[in-house]
PDB file of C-alpha atoms in Angstrom:
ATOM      1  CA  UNK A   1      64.761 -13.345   0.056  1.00 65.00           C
ATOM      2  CA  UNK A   2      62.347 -12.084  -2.452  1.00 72.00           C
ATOM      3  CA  UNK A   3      64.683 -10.318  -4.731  1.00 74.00           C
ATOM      4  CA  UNK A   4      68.376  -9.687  -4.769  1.00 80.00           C
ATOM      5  CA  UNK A   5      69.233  -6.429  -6.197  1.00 87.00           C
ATOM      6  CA  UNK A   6      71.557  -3.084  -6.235  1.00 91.00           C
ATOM      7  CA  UNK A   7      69.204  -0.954  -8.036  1.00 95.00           C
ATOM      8  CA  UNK A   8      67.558   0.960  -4.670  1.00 95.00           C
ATOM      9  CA  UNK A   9      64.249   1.665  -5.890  1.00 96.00           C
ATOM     10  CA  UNK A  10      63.935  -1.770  -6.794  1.00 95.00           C
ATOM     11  CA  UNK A  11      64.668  -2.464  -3.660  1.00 94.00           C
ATOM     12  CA  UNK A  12      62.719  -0.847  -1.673  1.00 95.00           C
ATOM     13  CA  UNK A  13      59.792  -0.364  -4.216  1.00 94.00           C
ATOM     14  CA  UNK A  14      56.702  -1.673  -2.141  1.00 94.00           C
ATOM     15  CA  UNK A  15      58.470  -3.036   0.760  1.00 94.00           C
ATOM     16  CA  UNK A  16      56.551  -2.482   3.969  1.00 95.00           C
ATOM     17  CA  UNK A  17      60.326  -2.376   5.947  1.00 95.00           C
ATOM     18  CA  UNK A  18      63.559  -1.482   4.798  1.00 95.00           C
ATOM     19  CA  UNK A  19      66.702  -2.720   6.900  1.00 92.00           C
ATOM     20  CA  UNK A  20      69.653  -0.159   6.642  1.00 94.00           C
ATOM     21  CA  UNK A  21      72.415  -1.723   7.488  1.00 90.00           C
ATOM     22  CA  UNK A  22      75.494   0.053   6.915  1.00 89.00           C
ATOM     23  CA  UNK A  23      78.316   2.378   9.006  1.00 89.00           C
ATOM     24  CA  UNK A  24      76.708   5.529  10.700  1.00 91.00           C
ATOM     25  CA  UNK A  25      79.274   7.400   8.175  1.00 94.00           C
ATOM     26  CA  UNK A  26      77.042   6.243   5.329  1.00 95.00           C
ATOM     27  CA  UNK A  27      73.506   6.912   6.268  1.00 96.00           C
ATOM     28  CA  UNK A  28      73.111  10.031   4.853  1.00 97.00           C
ATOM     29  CA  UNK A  29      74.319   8.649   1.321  1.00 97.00           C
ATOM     30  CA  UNK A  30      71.752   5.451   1.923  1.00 97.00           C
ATOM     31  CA  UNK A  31      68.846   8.159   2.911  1.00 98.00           C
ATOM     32  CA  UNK A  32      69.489  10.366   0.185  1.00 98.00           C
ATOM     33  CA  UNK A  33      69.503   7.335  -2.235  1.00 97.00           C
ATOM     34  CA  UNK A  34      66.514   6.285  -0.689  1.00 98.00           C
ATOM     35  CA  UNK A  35      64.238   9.661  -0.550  1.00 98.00           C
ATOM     36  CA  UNK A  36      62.895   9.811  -4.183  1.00 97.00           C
ATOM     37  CA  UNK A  37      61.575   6.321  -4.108  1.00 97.00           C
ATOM     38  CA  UNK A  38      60.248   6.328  -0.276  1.00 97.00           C
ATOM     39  CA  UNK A  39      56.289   5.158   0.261  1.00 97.00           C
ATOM     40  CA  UNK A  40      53.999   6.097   2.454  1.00 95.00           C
ATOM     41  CA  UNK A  41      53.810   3.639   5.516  1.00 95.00           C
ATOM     42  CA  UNK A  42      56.809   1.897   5.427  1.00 97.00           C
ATOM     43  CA  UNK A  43      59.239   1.216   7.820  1.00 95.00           C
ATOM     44  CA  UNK A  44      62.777   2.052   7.992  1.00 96.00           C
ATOM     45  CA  UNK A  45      65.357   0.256  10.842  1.00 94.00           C
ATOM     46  CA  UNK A  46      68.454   1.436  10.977  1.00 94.00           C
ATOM     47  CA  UNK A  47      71.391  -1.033  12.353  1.00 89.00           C
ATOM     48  CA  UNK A  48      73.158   0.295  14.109  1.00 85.00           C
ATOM     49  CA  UNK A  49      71.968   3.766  14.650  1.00 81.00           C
ATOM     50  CA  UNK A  50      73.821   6.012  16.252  1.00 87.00           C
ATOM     51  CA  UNK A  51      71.815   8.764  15.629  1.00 90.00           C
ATOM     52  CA  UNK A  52      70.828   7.690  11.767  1.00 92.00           C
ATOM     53  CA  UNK A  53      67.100   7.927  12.117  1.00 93.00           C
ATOM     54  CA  UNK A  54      67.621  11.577  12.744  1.00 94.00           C
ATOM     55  CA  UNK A  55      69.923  11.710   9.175  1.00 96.00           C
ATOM     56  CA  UNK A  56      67.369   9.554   7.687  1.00 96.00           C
ATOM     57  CA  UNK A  57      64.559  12.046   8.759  1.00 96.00           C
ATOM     58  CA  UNK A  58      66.132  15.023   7.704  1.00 96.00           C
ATOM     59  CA  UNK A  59      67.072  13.810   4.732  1.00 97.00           C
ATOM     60  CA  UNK A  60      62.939  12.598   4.007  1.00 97.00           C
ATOM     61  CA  UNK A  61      61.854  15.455   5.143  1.00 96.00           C
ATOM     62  CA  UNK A  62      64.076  17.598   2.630  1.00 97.00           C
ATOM     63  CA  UNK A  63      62.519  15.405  -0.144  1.00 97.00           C
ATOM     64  CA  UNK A  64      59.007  15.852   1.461  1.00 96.00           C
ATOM     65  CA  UNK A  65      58.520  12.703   2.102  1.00 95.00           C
ATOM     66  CA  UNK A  66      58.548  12.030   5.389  1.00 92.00           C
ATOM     67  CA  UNK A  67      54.885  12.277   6.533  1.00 92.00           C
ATOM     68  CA  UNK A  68      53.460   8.376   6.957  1.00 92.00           C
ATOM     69  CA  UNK A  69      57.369   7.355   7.160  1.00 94.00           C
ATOM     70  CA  UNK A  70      58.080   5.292  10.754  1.00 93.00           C
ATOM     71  CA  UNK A  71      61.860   5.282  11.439  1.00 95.00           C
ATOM     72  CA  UNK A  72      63.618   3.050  14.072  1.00 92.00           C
ATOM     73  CA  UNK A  73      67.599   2.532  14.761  1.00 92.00           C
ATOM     74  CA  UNK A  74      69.131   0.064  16.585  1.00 88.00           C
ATOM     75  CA  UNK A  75      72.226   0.446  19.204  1.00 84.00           C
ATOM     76  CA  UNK A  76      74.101  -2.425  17.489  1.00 79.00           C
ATOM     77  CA  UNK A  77      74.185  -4.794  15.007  1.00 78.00           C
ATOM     78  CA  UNK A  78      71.596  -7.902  15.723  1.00 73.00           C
ATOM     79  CA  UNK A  79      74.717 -10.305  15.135  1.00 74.00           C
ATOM     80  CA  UNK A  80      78.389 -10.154  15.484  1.00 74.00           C
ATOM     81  CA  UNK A  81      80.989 -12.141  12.867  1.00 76.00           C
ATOM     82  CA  UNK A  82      84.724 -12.146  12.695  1.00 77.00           C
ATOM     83  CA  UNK A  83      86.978 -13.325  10.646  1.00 81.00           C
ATOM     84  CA  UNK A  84      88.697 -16.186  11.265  1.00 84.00           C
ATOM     85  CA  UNK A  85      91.081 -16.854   8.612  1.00 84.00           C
ATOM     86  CA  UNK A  86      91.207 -15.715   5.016  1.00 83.00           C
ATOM     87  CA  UNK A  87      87.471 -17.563   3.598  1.00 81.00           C
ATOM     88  CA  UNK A  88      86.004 -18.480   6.532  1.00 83.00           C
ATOM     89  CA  UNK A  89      83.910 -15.863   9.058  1.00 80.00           C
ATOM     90  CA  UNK A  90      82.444 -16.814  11.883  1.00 80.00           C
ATOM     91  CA  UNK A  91      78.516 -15.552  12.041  1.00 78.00           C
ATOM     92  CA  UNK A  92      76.984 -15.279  15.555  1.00 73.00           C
ATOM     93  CA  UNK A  93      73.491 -14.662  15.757  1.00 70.00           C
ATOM     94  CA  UNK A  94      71.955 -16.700  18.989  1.00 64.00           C
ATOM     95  CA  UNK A  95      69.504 -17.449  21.622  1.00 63.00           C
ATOM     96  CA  UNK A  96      70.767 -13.791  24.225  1.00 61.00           C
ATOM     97  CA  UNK A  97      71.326 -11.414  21.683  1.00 61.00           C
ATOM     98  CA  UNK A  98      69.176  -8.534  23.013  1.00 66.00           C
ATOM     99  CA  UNK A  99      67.921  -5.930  20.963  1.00 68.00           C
ATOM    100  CA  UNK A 100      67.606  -2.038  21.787  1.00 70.00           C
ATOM    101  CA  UNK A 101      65.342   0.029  19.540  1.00 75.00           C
ATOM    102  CA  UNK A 102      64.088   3.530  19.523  1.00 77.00           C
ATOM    103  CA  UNK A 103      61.477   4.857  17.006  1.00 77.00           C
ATOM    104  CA  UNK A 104      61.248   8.013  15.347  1.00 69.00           C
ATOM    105  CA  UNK A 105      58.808  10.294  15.037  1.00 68.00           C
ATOM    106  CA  UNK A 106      58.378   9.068  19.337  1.00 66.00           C
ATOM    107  CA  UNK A 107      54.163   9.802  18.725  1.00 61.00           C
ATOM    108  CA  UNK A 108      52.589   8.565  15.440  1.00 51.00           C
TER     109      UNK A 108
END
């Protein structure tokens, strides 16, 4: 990683992508957060979705700053981990995960 941080517009300051990965029940939060510091041309995925790139672009677009913003959302998370005792979680990321993506705005 590049830089480690919970200041968001450090984060995402210059980033061509920005990974989003929270619950659904927090993406407007995250995209509100996110609006004053978004840039031209980047890239935000959300994981998992459900529905979040339409939060995320009403949320931009309320800030007027959607224009030149690609959105994408995912219909899960791109790994799966569980707990197996108290310290120790089990991360599964492997060869047959399959990814499904959709992209907002559908036309650039």
């Amino acid at each position: 990683l590049e830089r480690v941080t919970s200041d968001i517009e450090e984060a995402i300051s210059g980033a061509s992508h920005v990974f989003v990965v929270t619950q659904a029940i927090a993406h407007e939060m995250v995209a509100d957060l996110c609006a004053p510091h978004v840039e031209a041309g980047q890239t935000y995925v959300i994981f998992p979705g459900s529905g979040g790139s339409l939060v995320f672009a009403n949320s931009f677009r309320a800030a007027g700053v959607l224009d030149g913003v690609f959105l994408a959302e995912t219909v899960t998370l791109p790994y799966s981990c569980r707990i197996r005792e108290p310290g120790w979680v089990n991360v599964h990321a492997g060869p047959g995960v399959r990814e499904i993506i959709g992209v907002f705005p559908a036309r650039a």
